[in-house]
């Protein structure tokens, strides 16, 4: 038996979890490109270092984003991955697929690329991994024929994403799928043609459980929420208790605002104290339902560490009703992007700009009123800026 | 002329009929067994979702196999989750058991629901990235093999979200994960003065440094790095290719704990440093796997029901976290960036261990 050329990667074929090495080898049966990827990866495992050169600008006609250039630093050894570019394909919102669409995507990729993909990338796109420069445009043409378009990359609006929302979840306070799709379609130009200081991410979660990590990862976070009393079905509360749920200990005692009491077998909720954290509803979906007035909280500024440290998004609109065609929401996005575009430095994310110039300046620029829901507490330092018109009033 | 700006396919054309009929009218859900979600609509109709793990990096033939399964049991409808799992969407209850059997026979792990460890969100690593400090798919595969049991059961105090990013750019929400695995560099990038003038823009390279370690050397059309100020974030390399940072002996992995993204009970929060450095030891990264497994097991045996990793640590205290896990506390755990002092104790209200 011939000695394996990939003794290190072979060790990742065993074990119970599905193996990416098996998938690369499967693709390598048909594609020399996948075979060279496997061999180059083996070299990385041996050398403990990546073997891709820095960047490279490639693209399709009319777009400035959606394709990531990638070149091997050892084309002498692995000529078939000399160029190994990525194409980001905007996923159907909520990552729902009918298999004919998915098969079509696979056929296009077998024709033009390595036969390897990510389902999906962290931002949400279906990632087609590895093609040559001459295949990029024909691949794009075939993708659009199949009904798919590219996603965002670089200093553009990145592919917006949304949780499963009303597609399956009883906790959806807003139509996360429709909002995301509407925003995606309305802002196509911003996705395909980078024109911002840096990347801009929009993520829509239909309830405070935030299944797409919107507060952690989006410059513009939309989180479904509600007003009004949590609706209680006391019969179902009793049924949960009978099924073994310790309502006092697991529900009431873990309520962060201590706004619930177990009165005999019934639950009582002091709704004024509730911060809508979802804990009780998560545990008893049959018995507890959100209040009836639904809308969204809008937060901005979330990002990973580069450059000035990671930020979590900050509340700027505590409650916004969201009904199609979502003009109020999209208009706010545009006002924010205009301001950021005007004042942001190169590679400065929205949150960093707000931190640099002040929330006060941001709020005035985009026309939002200051409200107590924006802060955990008012400032503790006396370094207060006043607007010029405030001072004139004082002096007179 | 190619079409442009058509946007993604309309998701409404991808929804199974049972979802189209009950869209926005779901009433409640149950998880009768790991990997199976049953959603009941106001109409009384039920949707059965079977969740299976995936390596994320998949071949087209693997996807075709997934399609064939979905065609056999789900009329050709499926979805993927935000954590790279596959979900088969069924309206026919009678097909659930045969589907589960077929998935088992084909080696698909079914689980990732409720109080479990779901798939590890991760990045490209050595497979496709140009700035990685480690691989992504490899450490994930090695770790998931070891903690597989937590994927296919629901026996943890709460769910544990694990994410891996192969460098500080963090193309994944690792900064708010119960357990984050983060590739880090530890070598100061060395400007290649023969290339910098040709391939780098000096002002943007200087501006790329969060700690102001880079200064312009206009006379020689290059830049200099103050080694003492460099914390190896690699952002300069992103904007200036002539400053290579990768180094096999000093690149490796750091482990972070206690972050979360949901608002349930407590606010979303960042992960905090647990282990500053572990070596890259491919193909199975034993030091990383052991470290993460240890944290999971200590959490599993000490946390109260429904406590996330961060909530558990908040309750028992970081002092005890380090004692219980046996992880050494070092000066690297004490923040010295931007808002560092917010994490310092300014009271006598600490614990002994």
XYZ file of C-alpha atoms in Angstrom, chain A residues 116-296:
181
model
C -15.800 22.854 -1.599
C -17.928 25.330 0.285
C -18.854 26.570 3.728
C -22.480 26.217 4.764
C -22.157 28.947 5.901
C -19.683 31.711 6.698
C -19.901 33.561 10.013
C -21.699 36.541 8.482
C -24.204 34.247 6.823
C -23.181 33.888 3.189
C -22.770 30.548 1.502
C -19.023 30.560 0.897
C -17.729 29.066 -2.335
C -14.114 28.215 -1.552
C -11.562 28.320 -4.296
C -11.738 29.266 -7.941
C -9.380 30.739 -10.509
C -9.456 34.314 -11.759
C -10.791 33.397 -15.208
C -13.740 31.530 -13.688
C -14.989 34.350 -11.466
C -17.108 36.178 -14.034
C -18.551 33.048 -15.695
C -19.318 31.649 -12.238
C -21.113 34.844 -11.285
C -23.091 34.760 -14.525
C -24.184 31.200 -13.828
C -25.005 32.063 -10.209
C -27.324 34.882 -11.231
C -28.928 32.594 -13.831
C -29.595 30.217 -10.940
C -31.171 33.074 -8.954
C -28.286 33.741 -6.585
C -26.289 36.940 -6.081
C -23.048 37.743 -4.290
C -22.834 38.987 -0.711
C -20.814 41.866 0.724
C -17.112 42.148 1.465
C -14.640 44.916 2.228
C -15.897 48.385 3.183
C -19.467 47.618 2.173
C -22.758 46.685 3.736
C -22.189 43.065 4.607
C -24.844 40.475 3.878
C -27.584 41.108 6.450
C -28.774 38.095 8.399
C -31.790 37.160 10.492
C -32.927 34.480 12.911
C -35.572 31.948 11.886
C -38.211 34.266 13.384
C -41.842 33.788 12.378
C -40.765 30.949 10.086
C -40.748 28.663 13.064
C -40.463 30.436 16.370
C -43.321 31.344 18.691
C -41.169 34.049 20.285
C -40.871 36.177 17.133
C -41.948 39.731 17.958
C -41.079 41.011 14.500
C -40.880 39.478 11.053
C -37.104 39.120 11.132
C -37.028 37.266 7.802
C -39.061 39.840 5.911
C -37.214 42.784 7.471
C -33.853 41.249 6.597
C -34.925 40.397 3.051
C -36.459 43.845 2.545
C -33.319 45.601 3.808
C -31.118 43.321 1.684
C -33.097 44.076 -1.471
C -33.383 47.807 -0.735
C -29.653 48.211 -0.129
C -28.245 46.050 -2.952
C -26.059 48.904 -4.147
C -24.421 49.244 -0.726
C -23.712 45.498 -0.567
C -22.037 45.241 -3.960
C -20.190 48.559 -4.183
C -18.013 49.365 -1.169
C -18.385 53.051 -0.358
C -18.132 53.251 3.418
C -15.210 53.927 5.795
C -15.305 50.235 6.756
C -17.671 47.283 6.977
C -21.268 47.746 8.170
C -23.305 44.846 9.510
C -27.054 44.595 10.023
C -28.520 41.669 11.938
C -32.145 41.073 12.847
C -33.207 38.907 15.780
C -36.923 38.532 16.399
C -36.672 38.380 20.215
C -34.215 39.208 23.021
C -32.698 35.700 22.845
C -30.820 37.177 19.866
C -30.065 33.979 17.947
C -27.978 35.821 15.318
C -25.775 37.583 17.906
C -26.945 40.952 16.685
C -25.882 42.954 19.748
C -22.436 41.348 19.731
C -21.776 41.415 16.013
C -23.790 44.060 14.190
C -23.170 47.766 13.699
C -26.958 48.038 13.439
C -28.841 45.595 15.655
C -32.583 45.029 15.419
C -34.043 43.035 18.310
C -37.729 42.150 18.569
C -39.414 43.080 21.838
C -42.825 43.914 23.237
C -44.887 46.177 25.429
C -47.761 45.135 27.622
C -48.272 42.367 30.116
C -46.912 38.859 29.646
C -49.924 36.683 28.905
C -50.336 33.797 31.331
C -52.188 30.536 30.840
C -52.484 29.371 34.462
C -53.657 25.927 33.396
C -50.437 25.400 31.472
C -48.443 26.769 34.432
C -49.913 23.969 36.515
C -49.141 21.478 33.757
C -45.479 22.525 33.735
C -45.361 22.141 37.537
C -46.948 18.706 37.232
C -44.370 17.708 34.601
C -41.543 18.365 37.068
C -40.538 21.992 36.470
C -39.714 23.636 39.810
C -41.366 26.960 39.028
C -40.253 28.714 42.214
C -36.624 27.694 41.879
C -36.099 27.546 38.129
C -38.357 30.363 37.007
C -39.162 32.866 39.801
C -35.830 32.703 41.650
C -33.855 33.163 38.412
C -35.927 36.122 37.241
C -33.357 38.946 37.185
C -35.849 41.626 38.258
C -37.692 39.389 40.732
C -40.926 40.465 39.086
C -42.675 37.120 39.428
C -44.255 35.283 42.325
C -45.728 31.860 42.687
C -49.015 32.279 44.499
C -50.044 28.760 45.311
C -50.121 27.177 41.885
C -50.547 30.431 40.011
C -47.931 32.806 38.680
C -48.221 36.530 39.288
C -46.074 38.954 37.286
C -45.354 42.570 38.172
C -44.964 43.647 34.568
C -43.753 47.172 35.363
C -40.572 45.634 36.805
C -40.017 43.195 33.927
C -37.105 43.854 31.541
C -38.368 41.245 29.022
C -35.309 39.012 29.341
C -37.221 35.937 28.067
C -36.063 33.576 30.836
C -39.539 32.638 32.088
C -40.961 32.483 28.571
C -38.026 30.320 27.429
C -38.782 27.844 30.181
C -42.562 27.788 29.818
C -43.461 28.584 26.193
C -46.852 26.924 26.515
C -47.822 28.904 29.617
C -46.317 32.340 29.050
C -46.549 34.554 25.991
C -45.122 37.982 25.338
C -47.254 41.123 25.591
C -49.367 41.917 22.573
C -47.814 45.172 21.373
C -44.829 44.062 19.299
C -41.920 46.039 17.897
C -38.148 46.253 18.006
